């Protein structure tokens, strides 16, 4: 499936470097032409000869080791890549990439390439959670770098937690999925190009001075004091949007129901339980916000009555009657004044039809459609693949990538939409002012 693809595999110096041998072998077996670049530290963990044998190509470790006088190696290799994959990626290489350092063969190649870049971090759990590392990853996400999140489990350092390099088989699957969606490197490069202008044309922090309200997680409806119904939402997508909005300079308010992951730091967190509570929390803040992203999975129905005491077992069957909950997004749409409203549409079929129907019904500016029947995206997953629609139709299809990457792109489109709206309003405002002057005269 990777026939004809040139993959530059960057290996950096962590214990997980030994898994890079399996990864290299599997990529080659899948048909890819793999060119390995190792950092000096990586060579402490695994030999160049191993990678040379598995890739059947020369391995690069030194920027100045120019073997072909016809070309400059790091530029040549950067140009030839359909994908640059860095696995494992240490905290050090992430920092270098984030700040554009170029002091070895891998970092110079990464700066020189126009190909998409995919990174699979691996490190100690505390290093991974460190704000500096998280911040660097977010910067890279904003530039369109794709992340393969590390897994959780026992780590070589003795700790247990998040930081294990994703298994080589899974990484190959993600690489294949990437190429299935963006069939040539031009598509990848085009994606990066589309990411760049929105970010560059705005101020360094495009949401500075704006307030973004995000709903996250699933709402929960109580049946009795110890029982309830809810849904599978993990909160990852909503929290990713909140984090991305914070990094883009916004003041962020997160109204969260049930979640399975920690909320980002640096945001105002309002916890709610039921749909009614979420509605009230959101409406109380609506007037003061510029953008609303409704990523929560909201319970559409609630039990007609909530028993004050724990229900006792009685008959063979139990029938609980449910009644409709308010639709929060629809309410926001009806009361919209200046806000930009972004909804989500979780669908298992007819994605475009249903998503566009919801956009119209709920008076949204953008709707993010995702296919929740897929195992590798949607509920609970670290990744998502979405289609973003505006009132004219499909605005952008975002290939499978980390929820952080998807979140950043959604907000970039929101910024672009706000800029377009402001540009449209300007002449009207100017002509209104002009009329006022005439009226005074
Ligand atoms: N939503 C909401 N209030 C509800 C139901 C949904 O605010 N009572 C919002 C969700 O947060 C999401 C969007 O509406 O942004 C679409 O939610 P989804 O569950 O996909 O669709 P529904 O509107 O519930 O429609 P259906 O059940 O027919 O798919």
Short mmCIF file of C-alpha atoms and ligand atoms in Angstrom, two decimals:
data_model
loop_
_atom_site.label_atom_id
_atom_site.label_comp_id
_atom_site.label_asym_id
_atom_site.label_seq_id
_atom_site.Cartn_x
_atom_site.Cartn_y
_atom_site.Cartn_z
CA UNK A 1 0.00 0.00 0.00
CA UNK A 2 3.00 2.29 0.33
CA UNK A 3 4.39 1.47 -3.11
CA UNK A 4 6.14 4.43 -4.65
CA UNK A 5 6.15 6.44 -1.45
CA UNK A 6 9.40 7.85 -0.14
CA UNK A 7 9.38 8.07 3.61
CA UNK A 8 12.14 9.79 5.52
CA UNK A 9 12.24 8.07 8.88
CA UNK A 10 13.85 10.22 11.59
CA UNK A 11 14.99 8.30 14.64
CA UNK A 12 15.92 10.19 17.78
CA UNK A 13 17.64 9.11 20.96
CA UNK A 14 15.24 7.42 23.31
CA UNK A 15 15.04 3.81 24.41
CA UNK A 16 12.10 3.31 22.05
CA UNK A 17 14.60 3.75 19.19
CA UNK A 18 14.87 -0.04 19.16
CA UNK A 19 11.26 -0.21 17.92
CA UNK A 20 12.27 1.93 14.95
CA UNK A 21 13.92 -1.15 13.46
CA UNK A 22 10.57 -2.96 13.32
CA UNK A 23 8.92 0.20 12.04
CA UNK A 24 11.51 0.60 9.28
CA UNK A 25 11.12 -3.04 8.31
CA UNK A 26 7.32 -2.83 8.18
CA UNK A 27 7.37 0.35 6.12
CA UNK A 28 9.76 -1.29 3.64
CA UNK A 29 7.61 -4.43 3.53
CA UNK A 30 4.59 -2.28 2.76
CA UNK A 31 6.45 -1.00 -0.32
CA UNK A 32 7.86 2.30 0.91
CA UNK A 33 11.31 3.53 -0.01
CA UNK A 34 12.64 4.37 3.45
CA UNK A 35 15.52 6.77 4.04
CA UNK A 36 16.64 6.78 7.63
CA UNK A 37 18.13 9.76 9.43
CA UNK A 38 19.40 9.09 12.93
CA UNK A 39 20.47 11.61 15.52
CA UNK A 40 23.77 11.01 17.30
CA UNK A 41 21.88 9.95 20.45
CA UNK A 42 19.78 7.46 18.48
CA UNK A 43 22.98 5.69 17.44
CA UNK A 44 23.64 5.02 21.13
CA UNK A 45 20.52 2.85 21.21
CA UNK A 46 20.54 1.14 17.84
CA UNK A 47 23.14 0.72 15.12
CA UNK A 48 23.14 2.40 11.73
CA UNK A 49 23.92 -0.94 10.16
CA UNK A 50 20.63 -2.41 11.42
CA UNK A 51 18.66 0.40 9.80
CA UNK A 52 20.75 0.34 6.63
CA UNK A 53 20.11 -3.39 6.26
CA UNK A 54 16.38 -3.08 6.89
CA UNK A 55 15.86 -0.02 4.68
CA UNK A 56 18.38 -1.06 2.01
CA UNK A 57 19.44 2.57 1.86
CA UNK A 58 22.33 4.52 3.31
CA UNK A 59 21.61 5.89 6.76
CA UNK A 60 22.30 9.57 7.45
CA UNK A 61 23.62 10.78 10.79
CA UNK A 62 25.84 13.73 9.94
CA UNK A 63 24.92 16.87 7.97
CA UNK A 64 28.50 17.23 6.78
CA UNK A 65 28.92 13.66 5.61
CA UNK A 66 28.19 14.54 1.97
CA UNK A 67 28.50 11.37 -0.06
CA UNK A 68 27.25 12.62 -3.42
CA UNK A 69 28.90 15.78 -4.78
CA UNK A 70 25.95 16.33 -7.13
CA UNK A 71 23.55 17.16 -4.30
CA UNK A 72 23.32 18.69 -0.83
CA UNK A 73 22.14 15.71 1.16
CA UNK A 74 19.69 17.26 3.60
CA UNK A 75 18.04 19.32 0.84
CA UNK A 76 17.94 16.39 -1.55
CA UNK A 77 16.45 14.02 1.01
CA UNK A 78 14.00 16.70 2.18
CA UNK A 79 12.82 17.25 -1.42
CA UNK A 80 12.48 13.56 -2.17
CA UNK A 81 10.17 12.84 0.79
CA UNK A 82 6.46 12.15 0.46
CA UNK A 83 6.35 12.06 4.25
CA UNK A 84 8.81 12.76 7.02
CA UNK A 85 8.06 10.45 9.93
CA UNK A 86 9.89 10.95 13.23
CA UNK A 87 9.59 7.93 15.51
CA UNK A 88 10.47 7.93 18.28
CA UNK A 89 10.50 11.68 18.79
CA UNK A 90 12.15 12.85 22.00
CA UNK A 91 11.26 16.00 23.93
CA UNK A 92 14.50 17.46 22.57
CA UNK A 93 13.62 17.05 18.89
CA UNK A 94 10.12 18.46 19.51
CA UNK A 95 11.68 21.55 21.09
CA UNK A 96 14.11 21.91 18.20
CA UNK A 97 11.33 21.60 15.66
CA UNK A 98 9.11 24.06 17.52
CA UNK A 99 11.84 26.70 17.57
CA UNK A 100 13.37 25.96 14.19
CA UNK A 101 16.79 24.84 15.40
CA UNK A 102 18.88 23.19 12.71
CA UNK A 103 22.03 21.71 14.15
CA UNK A 104 22.08 18.18 12.79
CA UNK A 105 21.01 16.15 9.78
CA UNK A 106 17.46 15.50 11.02
CA UNK A 107 16.61 19.02 12.14
CA UNK A 108 18.00 20.59 8.94
CA UNK A 109 16.00 18.14 6.84
CA UNK A 110 12.82 18.85 8.81
CA UNK A 111 13.22 22.58 8.21
CA UNK A 112 13.99 22.09 4.52
CA UNK A 113 11.17 19.71 3.65
CA UNK A 114 7.88 20.70 2.06
CA UNK A 115 6.47 17.24 2.75
CA UNK A 116 3.98 16.60 5.54
CA UNK A 117 5.58 15.72 8.86
CA UNK A 118 4.28 13.06 11.20
CA UNK A 119 5.68 12.68 14.68
CA UNK A 120 5.36 9.83 17.19
CA UNK A 121 6.62 11.08 20.57
CA UNK A 122 8.00 8.74 23.24
CA UNK A 123 9.39 9.77 26.60
CA UNK A 124 8.93 9.59 30.35
CA UNK A 125 5.37 10.28 31.53
CA UNK A 126 6.35 13.44 33.42
CA UNK A 127 8.40 14.76 30.54
CA UNK A 128 5.46 14.20 28.20
CA UNK A 129 3.08 16.04 30.53
CA UNK A 130 5.51 18.93 31.08
CA UNK A 131 3.98 22.23 29.92
CA UNK A 132 7.08 23.00 27.83
CA UNK A 133 6.69 19.78 25.85
CA UNK A 134 2.93 20.21 25.53
CA UNK A 135 3.40 23.79 24.39
CA UNK A 136 5.96 22.75 21.77
CA UNK A 137 3.62 20.07 20.47
CA UNK A 138 0.79 22.57 20.23
CA UNK A 139 2.98 24.97 18.26
CA UNK A 140 3.82 22.15 15.88
CA UNK A 141 0.17 21.12 15.58
CA UNK A 142 -0.71 24.67 14.66
CA UNK A 143 1.76 24.40 11.81
CA UNK A 144 0.08 21.26 10.57
CA UNK A 145 2.46 18.64 12.01
CA UNK A 146 0.56 15.41 12.50
CA UNK A 147 0.93 13.57 15.80
CA UNK A 148 0.69 9.91 16.64
CA UNK A 149 -0.03 10.05 20.35
CA UNK A 150 2.03 7.84 22.64
CA UNK A 151 0.27 4.97 24.35
CA UNK A 152 -0.14 4.36 28.08
CA UNK A 153 1.53 1.58 30.03
CA UNK A 154 4.78 0.60 31.76
CA UNK A 155 7.69 2.72 30.57
CA UNK A 156 11.35 1.75 30.34
CA UNK A 157 12.15 4.35 33.01
CA UNK A 158 10.10 2.38 35.53
CA UNK A 159 7.06 4.64 35.57
CA UNK A 160 3.66 3.68 34.22
CA UNK A 161 1.73 6.22 32.18
CA UNK A 162 1.50 8.01 28.87
CA UNK A 163 4.76 8.09 26.95
CA UNK A 164 5.18 4.72 25.21
CA UNK A 165 5.93 4.92 21.53
CA UNK A 166 2.87 3.75 19.60
CA UNK A 167 3.39 0.18 18.33
CA UNK A 168 5.09 0.03 14.90
CA UNK A 169 2.06 -1.75 13.37
CA UNK A 170 -0.20 1.09 14.48
CA UNK A 171 2.21 3.70 13.16
CA UNK A 172 2.30 1.96 9.77
CA UNK A 173 -1.51 1.91 9.79
CA UNK A 174 -1.61 5.64 10.44
CA UNK A 175 0.90 6.26 7.68
CA UNK A 176 -1.21 4.18 5.31
CA UNK A 177 -4.37 5.98 6.39
CA UNK A 178 -2.61 9.28 5.76
CA UNK A 179 -1.64 8.30 2.23
CA UNK A 180 -5.10 6.90 1.54
CA UNK A 181 -6.55 10.30 2.30
CA UNK A 182 -3.96 12.54 0.73
CA UNK A 183 -2.84 10.52 -2.21
CA UNK A 184 0.15 12.59 -3.20
CA UNK A 185 2.55 14.74 -1.32
CA UNK A 186 1.09 17.70 -3.17
CA UNK A 187 -2.15 17.21 -1.23
CA UNK A 188 -0.17 17.18 2.00
CA UNK A 189 1.73 20.28 0.98
CA UNK A 190 -1.49 21.96 -0.10
CA UNK A 191 -2.93 21.20 3.32
CA UNK A 192 0.06 22.85 4.92
CA UNK A 193 -0.26 25.81 2.59
CA UNK A 194 -3.90 26.25 3.48
CA UNK A 195 -2.94 26.13 7.14
CA UNK A 196 -0.30 28.80 6.77
CA UNK A 197 -2.10 31.85 5.36
CA UNK A 198 -4.84 32.05 7.97
CA UNK A 199 -2.29 31.93 10.73
CA UNK A 200 0.16 34.28 9.11
CA UNK A 201 -2.34 36.88 7.99
CA UNK A 202 -3.74 37.35 11.48
CA UNK A 203 -1.73 38.71 14.37
CA UNK A 204 0.62 36.22 16.01
CA UNK A 205 -2.23 35.21 18.30
CA UNK A 206 -5.29 35.28 16.06
CA UNK A 207 -7.84 34.98 18.88
CA UNK A 208 -6.26 37.54 21.21
CA UNK A 209 -8.97 39.64 22.85
CA UNK A 210 -11.72 37.15 21.91
CA UNK A 211 -13.74 34.93 24.20
CA UNK A 212 -14.37 31.40 23.04
CA UNK A 213 -16.93 29.21 24.75
CA UNK A 214 -16.51 25.48 24.24
CA UNK A 215 -18.81 22.71 25.42
CA UNK A 216 -17.17 19.35 26.01
CA UNK A 217 -17.99 15.82 27.14
CA UNK A 218 -21.38 14.20 27.49
CA UNK A 219 -24.36 15.33 29.49
CA UNK A 220 -25.87 12.96 32.02
CA UNK A 221 -29.50 12.47 33.00
CA UNK A 222 -30.33 11.01 36.37
CA UNK A 223 -32.90 8.27 36.84
CA UNK A 224 -32.53 8.07 40.62
CA UNK A 225 -29.81 9.14 43.09
CA UNK A 226 -27.43 6.37 41.94
CA UNK A 227 -28.43 5.66 38.34
CA UNK A 228 -28.25 7.69 35.16
CA UNK A 229 -27.90 7.57 31.41
CA UNK A 230 -25.12 9.24 29.50
CA UNK A 231 -23.04 8.62 26.36
CA UNK A 232 -19.53 7.67 25.26
CA UNK A 233 -18.16 11.17 24.81
CA UNK A 234 -14.68 11.44 26.36
CA UNK A 235 -14.38 15.21 26.17
CA UNK A 236 -11.14 14.93 24.18
CA UNK A 237 -12.40 16.89 21.16
CA UNK A 238 -13.91 19.71 23.21
CA UNK A 239 -10.83 19.98 25.41
CA UNK A 240 -8.61 19.97 22.32
CA UNK A 241 -10.63 22.91 20.94
CA UNK A 242 -10.35 24.70 24.29
CA UNK A 243 -6.59 24.15 24.38
CA UNK A 244 -6.13 25.30 20.80
CA UNK A 245 -8.26 28.42 21.44
CA UNK A 246 -6.18 29.21 24.52
CA UNK A 247 -2.98 28.84 22.50
CA UNK A 248 -4.39 31.15 19.86
CA UNK A 249 -4.79 33.83 22.52
CA UNK A 250 -8.48 33.55 23.43
CA UNK A 251 -10.03 33.75 26.86
CA UNK A 252 -11.63 30.32 27.00
CA UNK A 253 -14.68 29.17 28.92
CA UNK A 254 -15.31 25.43 28.90
CA UNK A 255 -18.69 24.11 29.94
CA UNK A 256 -18.07 20.42 30.47
CA UNK A 257 -20.28 17.47 31.26
CA UNK A 258 -18.90 13.95 31.87
CA UNK A 259 -15.33 13.60 30.60
CA UNK A 260 -12.65 10.93 30.72
CA UNK A 261 -9.59 13.13 30.36
CA UNK A 262 -8.14 16.09 32.22
CA UNK A 263 -9.20 19.54 31.06
CA UNK A 264 -6.47 21.85 29.74
CA UNK A 265 -4.92 24.34 32.09
CA UNK A 266 -5.44 28.06 31.62
CA UNK A 267 -9.14 27.91 30.80
CA UNK A 268 -12.23 28.76 32.87
CA UNK A 269 -13.94 25.46 33.61
CA UNK A 270 -17.65 25.19 34.44
CA UNK A 271 -18.81 21.69 35.34
CA UNK A 272 -22.40 20.67 34.62
CA UNK A 273 -24.28 17.42 34.65
CA UNK A 274 -27.53 17.55 32.73
CA UNK A 275 -28.50 19.06 29.39
CA UNK A 276 -30.67 21.63 31.19
CA UNK A 277 -27.70 22.68 33.33
CA UNK A 278 -25.49 22.94 30.26
CA UNK A 279 -28.12 25.09 28.54
CA UNK A 280 -28.29 27.44 31.52
CA UNK A 281 -24.49 27.68 31.88
CA UNK A 282 -24.07 28.44 28.19
CA UNK A 283 -26.94 30.93 27.90
CA UNK A 284 -25.72 32.86 30.97
CA UNK A 285 -22.43 33.54 29.16
CA UNK A 286 -23.63 33.76 25.55
CA UNK A 287 -23.83 37.53 25.21
CA UNK A 288 -20.20 37.99 26.24
CA UNK A 289 -18.63 35.45 23.87
CA UNK A 290 -17.37 35.78 20.30
CA UNK A 291 -17.22 32.14 19.29
CA UNK A 292 -19.11 29.08 20.52
CA UNK A 293 -17.89 25.59 19.70
CA UNK A 294 -20.52 23.05 20.65
CA UNK A 295 -18.45 19.88 20.84
CA UNK A 296 -20.46 18.28 23.68
CA UNK A 297 -22.51 15.17 23.09
CA UNK A 298 -25.81 16.26 24.54
CA UNK A 299 -28.46 13.86 25.84
CA UNK A 300 -31.53 14.45 23.69
CA UNK A 301 -33.90 12.96 26.27
CA UNK A 302 -34.21 12.83 30.05
CA UNK A 303 -36.36 10.69 32.34
CA UNK A 304 -39.75 12.32 32.88
CA UNK A 305 -39.33 11.84 36.61
CA UNK A 306 -36.22 11.50 38.71
CA UNK A 307 -36.85 9.24 41.68
CA UNK A 308 -35.88 10.88 44.96
CA UNK A 309 -34.94 7.49 46.41
CA UNK A 310 -33.07 4.57 44.87
CA UNK A 311 -35.51 2.58 42.73
CA UNK A 312 -36.35 -0.83 44.13
CA UNK A 313 -36.54 -4.00 42.08
CA UNK A 314 -40.20 -4.78 41.46
CA UNK A 315 -41.54 -6.43 38.30
CA UNK A 316 -39.68 -8.39 35.59
CA UNK A 317 -39.54 -5.31 33.40
CA UNK A 318 -38.78 -1.72 34.03
CA UNK A 319 -40.10 0.97 31.72
CA UNK A 320 -38.67 4.45 32.03
CA UNK A 321 -40.39 7.22 30.16
CA UNK A 322 -38.19 9.91 28.61
CA UNK A 323 -39.02 13.42 27.46
CA UNK A 324 -37.19 15.71 25.03
CA UNK A 325 -34.41 17.91 26.32
CA UNK A 326 -33.98 21.41 24.97
CA UNK A 327 -31.64 21.65 21.99
CA UNK A 328 -28.86 23.93 23.22
CA UNK A 329 -27.34 24.64 19.82
CA UNK A 330 -30.71 25.41 18.30
CA UNK A 331 -31.40 27.81 21.17
CA UNK A 332 -28.04 29.48 20.57
CA UNK A 333 -28.80 29.70 16.86
CA UNK A 334 -32.17 31.34 17.50
CA UNK A 335 -30.62 33.92 19.83
CA UNK A 336 -27.50 34.58 17.78
CA UNK A 337 -26.45 38.23 17.49
CA UNK A 338 -22.72 38.75 16.91
CA UNK A 339 -21.45 35.26 17.81
CA UNK A 340 -19.87 32.77 15.44
CA UNK A 341 -21.56 29.46 16.08
CA UNK A 342 -19.84 26.14 15.37
CA UNK A 343 -21.71 22.89 15.87
CA UNK A 344 -20.72 19.25 15.58
CA UNK A 345 -22.66 16.54 13.82
CA UNK A 346 -21.89 13.01 14.97
CA UNK A 347 -23.23 10.70 12.29
CA UNK A 348 -23.10 7.03 11.40
CA UNK A 349 -24.55 7.51 7.89
CA UNK A 350 -25.28 10.21 5.29
CA UNK A 351 -22.73 12.54 6.86
CA UNK A 352 -23.10 15.46 4.45
CA UNK A 353 -26.89 15.40 4.32
CA UNK A 354 -27.33 15.22 8.08
CA UNK A 355 -24.55 17.67 8.91
CA UNK A 356 -25.82 20.30 6.49
CA UNK A 357 -29.37 19.77 7.72
CA UNK A 358 -28.23 20.49 11.28
CA UNK A 359 -26.25 23.54 10.19
CA UNK A 360 -29.35 25.02 8.65
CA UNK A 361 -31.79 23.96 11.39
CA UNK A 362 -29.57 25.25 14.18
CA UNK A 363 -28.45 28.42 12.36
CA UNK A 364 -24.73 27.58 12.69
CA UNK A 365 -21.93 29.30 10.78
CA UNK A 366 -19.89 26.13 10.54
CA UNK A 367 -20.61 22.51 11.31
CA UNK A 368 -18.01 19.84 11.91
CA UNK A 369 -19.27 16.50 10.67
CA UNK A 370 -17.67 13.33 11.89
CA UNK A 371 -18.37 9.70 11.23
CA UNK A 372 -18.64 8.16 14.70
CA UNK A 373 -18.95 4.63 13.34
CA UNK A 374 -15.20 4.57 12.56
CA UNK A 375 -13.00 2.82 15.10
CA UNK A 376 -9.99 5.08 14.50
CA UNK A 377 -11.77 8.41 14.88
CA UNK A 378 -14.53 10.07 16.86
CA UNK A 379 -15.65 9.09 20.36
CA UNK A 380 -12.82 8.29 22.77
CA UNK A 381 -10.14 8.31 20.08
CA UNK A 382 -7.12 10.62 20.10
CA UNK A 383 -7.63 11.30 16.42
CA UNK A 384 -10.43 12.55 14.28
CA UNK A 385 -11.28 12.91 10.64
CA UNK A 386 -13.87 15.54 9.93
CA UNK A 387 -15.67 17.36 7.16
CA UNK A 388 -16.38 21.02 7.81
CA UNK A 389 -19.41 22.57 6.12
CA UNK A 390 -20.66 26.12 5.87
CA UNK A 391 -23.99 27.20 4.42
CA UNK A 392 -22.65 26.76 0.87
CA UNK A 393 -21.51 23.16 1.38
CA UNK A 394 -18.23 21.39 2.08
CA UNK A 395 -15.63 23.91 3.18
CA UNK A 396 -12.82 21.54 4.04
CA UNK A 397 -12.12 17.88 4.59
CA UNK A 398 -9.56 17.37 7.32
CA UNK A 399 -7.78 14.02 7.01
CA UNK A 400 -7.24 11.78 10.00
CA UNK A 401 -5.07 13.67 12.45
CA UNK A 402 -4.80 14.38 16.15
CA UNK A 403 -7.79 16.08 17.75
CA UNK A 404 -5.44 18.96 18.57
CA UNK A 405 -4.66 19.40 14.88
CA UNK A 406 -8.33 19.22 13.95
CA UNK A 407 -9.18 21.72 16.70
CA UNK A 408 -6.59 24.20 15.48
CA UNK A 409 -7.86 23.97 11.93
CA UNK A 410 -11.48 24.47 13.02
CA UNK A 411 -10.47 27.62 14.87
CA UNK A 412 -8.38 28.87 11.95
CA UNK A 413 -11.45 28.56 9.75
CA UNK A 414 -13.46 30.37 12.43
CA UNK A 415 -10.91 33.20 12.44
CA UNK A 416 -11.06 33.39 8.64
CA UNK A 417 -14.87 33.51 8.80
CA UNK A 418 -14.80 36.29 11.40
CA UNK A 419 -12.35 38.27 9.28
CA UNK A 420 -14.55 37.83 6.22
CA UNK A 421 -17.61 38.91 8.21
CA UNK A 422 -15.79 41.99 9.53
CA UNK A 423 -14.62 42.89 6.03
CA UNK A 424 -18.21 42.63 4.75
CA UNK A 425 -19.56 44.77 7.57
CA UNK A 426 -16.97 47.55 7.18
CA UNK A 427 -18.36 49.18 4.04
CA UNK A 428 -21.86 49.04 5.55
CA UNK A 429 -20.65 50.65 8.77
CA UNK A 430 -18.70 53.26 6.82
CA UNK A 431 -21.69 54.13 4.67
CA UNK A 432 -23.88 54.25 7.80
CA UNK A 433 -21.42 56.73 9.33
CA UNK A 434 -21.46 58.69 6.08
CA UNK A 435 -25.25 58.91 6.30
CA UNK A 436 -25.00 60.12 9.88
CA UNK A 437 -22.68 62.94 8.81
CA UNK A 438 -25.18 63.98 6.17
CA UNK A 439 -27.97 63.85 8.71
CA UNK A 440 -26.04 66.17 11.04
CA UNK A 441 -25.26 68.54 8.20
N1 LIG B 1 -26.85 19.57 20.51
C1 LIG B 1 -27.30 20.45 21.48
N2 LIG B 1 -28.39 20.12 22.23
C2 LIG B 1 -29.03 18.93 22.04
C3 LIG B 1 -28.55 18.03 21.05
C4 LIG B 1 -27.46 18.38 20.32
O1 LIG B 1 -26.72 21.52 21.65
N3 LIG B 1 -30.08 18.63 22.79
C5 LIG B 1 -25.70 19.99 19.69
C6 LIG B 1 -24.44 19.15 19.85
O2 LIG B 1 -23.59 19.68 20.84
C7 LIG B 1 -23.81 19.26 18.46
C8 LIG B 1 -25.03 19.39 17.54
O3 LIG B 1 -26.09 19.86 18.35
O4 LIG B 1 -23.02 20.40 18.33
C9 LIG B 1 -25.45 18.12 16.85
O5 LIG B 1 -25.60 17.09 17.79
P1 LIG B 1 -25.94 15.59 17.34
O6 LIG B 1 -26.00 14.75 18.56
O7 LIG B 1 -25.04 15.22 16.21
O8 LIG B 1 -27.36 15.75 16.69
P2 LIG B 1 -28.82 16.02 17.20
O9 LIG B 1 -29.10 17.47 17.04
O10 LIG B 1 -29.00 15.46 18.58
O11 LIG B 1 -29.70 15.28 16.12
P3 LIG B 1 -29.93 13.69 15.90
O12 LIG B 1 -30.13 13.11 17.26
O13 LIG B 1 -31.14 13.66 15.04
O14 LIG B 1 -28.71 13.18 15.19
#
